[in-house]
């Protein structure tokens, strides 16, 4: 019987310190898995360091390793999409190239696949090496997301580390939107899904590419590319504000009719109310702007990425030996 092919897909942006260790670790591990051939597909996301030349060197010694270099830095989400477009495996495992995603659970993930699951998410049981604020904001994000995304339930603490079956990959590839939030999209496509826990390691070497600014942007991206619920919050907030205004008017009228001595030309209350509603309007103008911007970007319908270079022996149709 023909062996099945396992593809390991990892995006790499300036990972010169770790990429070689990553490839050898994964290669050693995959070679031991019985019943599967394997390929390692590294998407070099426009690295400006030596990542590409290191990849060029190591793929010469190991025919299981290929890489695809994008024409510039497109960001993690697009790099993952490019990886899925190029992976040929019957099953694809997505992971980060910095060895934070513990490779030793790969056989366990494959076992779940063999039980009949299409998507096996690796759930982080610990988040070592991350600051309190990062953990806290991550938790808050999951709460807000699941409260607003309707039928799409996103599991908590699942990052990009997951196994995806061929048919799930094919479905994912049909989603070509510009604003992408892969972990949400994997929930959206459906298919039998399960998760296994792992303790996330601290980075093996190198630095994280995410700071708070990129993380806040990422959270807004995730939310708005998924749900129009924030637009509805505007309606709810508007209803609440009107309710408040009616009650306040009744109160003022009551003071007028009872000749309340406290009734003064109310400068301070006016100012507060104006400020309040002024800011509310501005906030939601911003929210509407977010969506308008996204409509603008999506209608351009640009290709998601361009490829600068394939690894020398890359053959889109050939399975590695
Ligand atoms: N990455 C990428 N393009 C980017 C930023 C990051 O391909 O613009 C890759 C990076 O090389 C790594 C993975 O995405 O393999 C996760 O990035 P990182 O480790 O910096 O994120 P963290 O683990 O801190 O959330
Ligand atoms: Mg990392």
XYZ file of C-alpha atoms and ligand atoms in Angstrom:
347
model
C 0.000 0.000 0.000
C 1.190 3.508 -0.816
C 2.368 5.491 2.135
C 0.424 8.614 2.994
C 2.200 11.946 2.855
C 2.536 14.186 5.886
C 3.310 17.858 5.225
C 4.755 20.040 7.933
C 4.143 23.681 7.077
C 5.886 26.477 8.960
C 6.059 30.195 8.186
C 9.390 31.795 8.958
C 10.190 35.472 9.195
C 13.738 36.284 10.252
C 14.276 32.973 12.004
C 17.970 32.474 11.222
C 18.711 31.365 14.789
C 16.151 28.574 14.849
C 15.265 27.475 11.347
C 17.977 24.859 10.989
C 17.313 23.299 14.395
C 13.623 23.346 13.560
C 14.125 21.490 10.286
C 16.448 18.866 11.742
C 14.266 18.295 14.814
C 11.146 17.878 12.718
C 12.903 15.794 10.100
C 14.280 13.384 12.729
C 10.889 13.097 14.332
C 8.944 12.564 11.105
C 11.383 9.942 9.856
C 10.346 7.804 12.813
C 6.626 7.965 12.100
C 5.604 4.740 10.420
C 3.193 4.633 7.532
C 3.906 8.180 6.361
C 6.301 9.903 4.015
C 6.901 13.484 4.930
C 7.810 16.862 3.519
C 8.710 20.039 5.361
C 7.510 23.192 3.637
C 8.991 26.411 4.984
C 7.384 29.622 3.827
C 10.039 32.294 3.986
C 7.911 35.363 4.583
C 10.265 37.973 3.146
C 12.962 37.500 5.767
C 15.712 40.087 5.691
C 18.212 37.940 7.577
C 19.932 34.711 6.558
C 16.809 32.514 6.732
C 16.670 32.068 2.971
C 20.331 31.176 2.472
C 20.151 28.728 5.374
C 17.104 27.110 3.785
C 18.872 26.998 0.461
C 21.729 25.106 2.082
C 19.768 22.619 4.134
C 17.338 21.612 1.420
C 20.313 20.373 -0.625
C 21.119 17.770 2.005
C 17.598 16.701 2.753
C 15.153 16.013 -0.061
C 12.238 16.175 2.357
C 12.753 19.888 2.882
C 11.457 22.540 0.489
C 10.887 26.223 0.837
C 8.938 28.926 -0.903
C 10.057 32.532 -0.573
C 7.417 35.230 -0.785
C 8.224 38.467 -2.575
C 8.097 40.473 0.673
C 6.893 40.178 4.254
C 3.164 39.484 3.993
C 2.563 38.507 7.617
C 1.968 35.244 9.381
C -1.604 34.682 8.162
C -0.785 35.009 4.483
C 2.371 32.930 4.924
C 0.279 30.121 6.409
C -2.107 30.354 3.443
C 0.809 30.167 1.018
C 2.015 27.116 2.935
C -1.330 25.380 2.603
C -1.411 26.213 -1.104
C 1.924 24.454 -1.574
C 1.666 21.513 0.804
C 0.928 18.265 -1.019
C 0.283 16.047 1.976
C -2.743 13.918 2.770
C -2.419 15.563 6.139
C -0.884 18.933 6.853
C 0.482 20.079 10.193
C 0.778 23.821 10.665
C 3.252 25.021 13.239
C 5.508 27.962 14.051
C 9.152 27.711 13.085
C 10.482 28.779 16.486
C 9.946 25.405 18.218
C 7.366 26.921 20.585
C 4.932 24.367 19.259
C 6.198 21.188 20.904
C 6.953 18.748 18.044
C 6.725 15.636 20.224
C 2.907 15.678 20.124
C 2.833 15.166 16.351
C 2.338 11.353 16.583
C -0.548 11.948 18.983
C -2.130 14.366 16.502
C -1.781 11.817 13.714
C -3.420 9.190 15.927
C -6.416 11.516 16.323
C -6.538 11.972 12.553
C -6.592 8.212 12.138
C -9.528 8.078 14.542
C -11.413 10.131 11.948
C -10.882 13.783 12.870
C -10.193 16.274 10.090
C -8.823 19.007 12.304
C -6.767 18.397 15.422
C -6.062 21.608 17.317
C -3.174 21.752 19.745
C -4.377 23.592 22.807
C -1.844 25.382 24.984
C -2.099 24.282 28.576
C 0.621 26.683 29.674
C 1.924 29.857 28.153
C 5.463 29.927 29.492
C 7.599 32.862 28.615
C 4.646 35.148 27.981
C 3.939 38.223 30.035
C 0.918 38.559 32.308
C -0.504 41.230 30.006
C -0.218 38.981 26.936
C -2.001 36.155 28.747
C -4.678 38.502 30.047
C -5.353 40.168 26.691
C -5.450 36.769 24.979
C -8.107 35.605 27.442
C -10.156 38.780 27.010
C -9.966 38.386 23.255
C -11.329 34.830 23.293
C -14.210 35.956 25.517
C -15.193 38.844 23.259
C -14.779 36.746 20.140
C -16.940 33.862 21.267
C -19.577 36.253 22.602
C -19.917 37.862 19.197
C -19.218 35.250 16.568
C -22.503 33.386 16.635
C -22.361 29.778 15.530
C -18.585 29.786 15.033
C -17.147 28.705 18.351
C -13.445 29.299 18.619
C -11.669 27.141 21.187
C -9.598 29.008 23.758
C -5.809 28.967 23.706
C -5.541 27.276 20.346
C -2.976 29.047 18.224
C -1.745 28.071 14.812
C -0.517 24.633 15.732
C -2.921 22.136 14.191
C -3.292 19.115 11.980
C -5.580 19.506 8.968
C -6.787 16.752 6.652
C -6.629 17.080 2.883
C -10.337 17.777 2.469
C -10.233 20.458 5.175
C -7.184 22.019 3.485
C -9.038 22.083 0.167
C -11.986 23.815 1.830
C -9.713 26.317 3.543
C -8.042 27.101 0.224
C -11.353 28.238 -1.190
C -11.479 31.082 1.314
C -9.465 33.784 -0.403
C -10.379 36.870 1.604
C -7.673 39.457 2.097
C -8.301 40.000 5.804
C -7.574 36.592 7.195
C -7.791 35.091 10.608
C -6.793 31.482 10.093
C -7.765 30.034 13.453
C -11.252 31.468 13.014
C -11.462 30.248 9.417
C -10.595 26.718 10.538
C -13.595 26.818 12.875
C -15.757 28.257 10.149
C -15.115 25.489 7.608
C -16.420 22.889 10.052
C -15.496 19.157 9.788
C -14.938 16.851 12.763
C -12.574 18.692 15.080
C -10.860 17.740 18.282
C -8.050 19.086 20.397
C -5.128 17.814 22.399
C -3.266 19.686 25.098
C 0.390 20.608 25.125
C 2.633 22.801 27.213
C 3.807 25.620 24.986
C 7.536 26.118 25.186
C 9.327 29.410 25.415
C 10.919 30.436 22.142
C 13.975 28.307 21.331
C 15.889 31.369 20.107
C 15.250 34.687 18.425
C 12.571 37.230 19.265
C 8.791 37.312 18.951
C 7.555 39.316 15.985
C 4.457 40.411 17.829
C 4.365 43.449 20.053
C 1.284 44.952 21.691
C 0.482 47.149 18.738
C 0.482 44.234 16.296
C -1.504 42.163 18.777
C -4.210 44.799 19.190
C -4.382 45.134 15.407
C -4.570 41.367 15.144
C -7.452 41.205 17.620
C -9.405 43.920 15.770
C -8.661 42.139 12.503
C -9.886 38.850 13.907
C -13.107 40.295 15.188
C -14.045 42.474 12.254
C -13.116 39.964 9.570
C -15.486 37.570 11.201
C -18.536 39.253 12.483
C -20.568 42.378 11.992
C -21.657 42.187 15.642
C -19.852 45.450 16.553
C -22.177 47.228 14.115
C -25.092 45.784 16.043
C -23.534 46.962 19.315
C -23.969 50.470 17.886
C -27.697 49.844 17.620
C -27.871 48.452 21.143
C -25.881 51.356 22.535
C -28.132 53.763 20.637
C -31.255 52.128 22.148
C -29.781 52.349 25.642
C -28.846 55.980 25.125
C -32.382 56.811 23.983
C -33.826 55.062 27.018
C -31.554 57.099 29.217
C -32.539 60.305 27.395
C -36.274 59.590 27.839
C -35.859 58.921 31.571
C -33.792 62.049 31.994
C -36.353 64.156 30.118
C -39.135 62.846 32.342
C -37.051 63.737 35.371
C -36.391 67.271 34.097
C -40.054 67.799 33.215
C -40.986 66.593 36.691
C -38.636 69.212 38.167
C -40.219 71.882 35.954
C -43.786 71.010 36.980
C -42.964 70.802 40.685
C -41.042 74.091 40.548
C -38.022 72.351 41.979
C -35.641 75.003 43.419
C -32.681 72.904 42.287
C -33.538 73.494 38.667
C -30.648 75.599 37.389
C -29.540 76.478 33.919
C -27.628 73.235 33.715
C -24.290 73.894 32.168
C -22.434 70.936 33.657
C -25.069 68.315 32.885
C -25.313 69.625 29.313
C -21.573 69.401 28.881
C -21.422 65.865 30.221
C -24.262 64.698 27.999
C -22.749 66.311 24.936
C -19.388 64.783 25.636
C -20.892 61.389 26.222
C -22.928 61.283 23.044
C -20.204 62.968 21.053
C -17.745 60.254 21.990
C -20.249 57.494 21.450
C -20.845 58.745 17.929
C -17.157 58.972 17.246
C -16.525 55.463 18.490
C -19.114 53.984 16.213
C -18.060 56.110 13.325
C -14.741 54.370 13.843
C -16.394 50.968 13.893
C -18.237 51.705 10.654
C -14.975 52.955 9.200
C -13.326 49.619 10.072
C -15.831 47.728 8.014
C -15.801 50.247 5.213
C -12.034 49.829 5.020
C -12.427 46.096 4.830
C -15.017 46.294 2.066
C -12.575 48.549 0.235
C -9.748 46.051 0.620
C -11.803 43.001 -0.283
C -13.280 44.562 -3.421
C -9.782 45.115 -4.761
C -9.584 41.357 -4.961
C -5.828 41.267 -5.101
C -3.853 38.045 -5.092
C -2.881 37.234 -1.516
C 0.867 36.991 -2.157
C 3.541 36.709 -4.803
C 6.329 34.179 -4.911
C 9.898 35.282 -5.348
C 11.606 31.923 -5.419
C 11.019 28.197 -5.017
C 13.604 25.907 -3.549
C 15.712 24.548 -6.430
C 14.193 21.077 -6.546
C 10.657 22.160 -5.907
C 8.201 20.255 -8.022
C 4.569 21.017 -7.391
C 3.418 17.556 -8.431
C 6.081 15.253 -7.149
C 5.776 13.691 -3.744
C 9.111 13.491 -1.904
C 10.744 10.029 -1.647
N 5.930 34.981 11.169
C 5.796 35.165 9.804
N 5.572 36.439 9.320
C 5.481 37.524 10.152
C 5.588 37.308 11.544
C 5.816 36.027 12.020
O 5.875 34.213 9.017
O 5.291 38.636 9.650
C 6.186 33.611 11.686
C 7.373 33.480 12.618
O 8.567 33.269 11.907
C 6.998 32.278 13.458
C 5.481 32.391 13.528
O 5.073 33.234 12.446
O 7.325 31.057 12.838
C 5.002 32.952 14.852
O 5.625 34.180 15.109
P 6.178 34.560 16.550
O 6.922 33.413 17.148
O 6.933 35.840 16.399
O 4.830 34.808 17.346
P 4.468 34.370 18.860
O 4.816 32.910 18.971
O 5.307 35.217 19.723
O 3.005 34.637 18.977
Mg 6.604 32.124 18.620
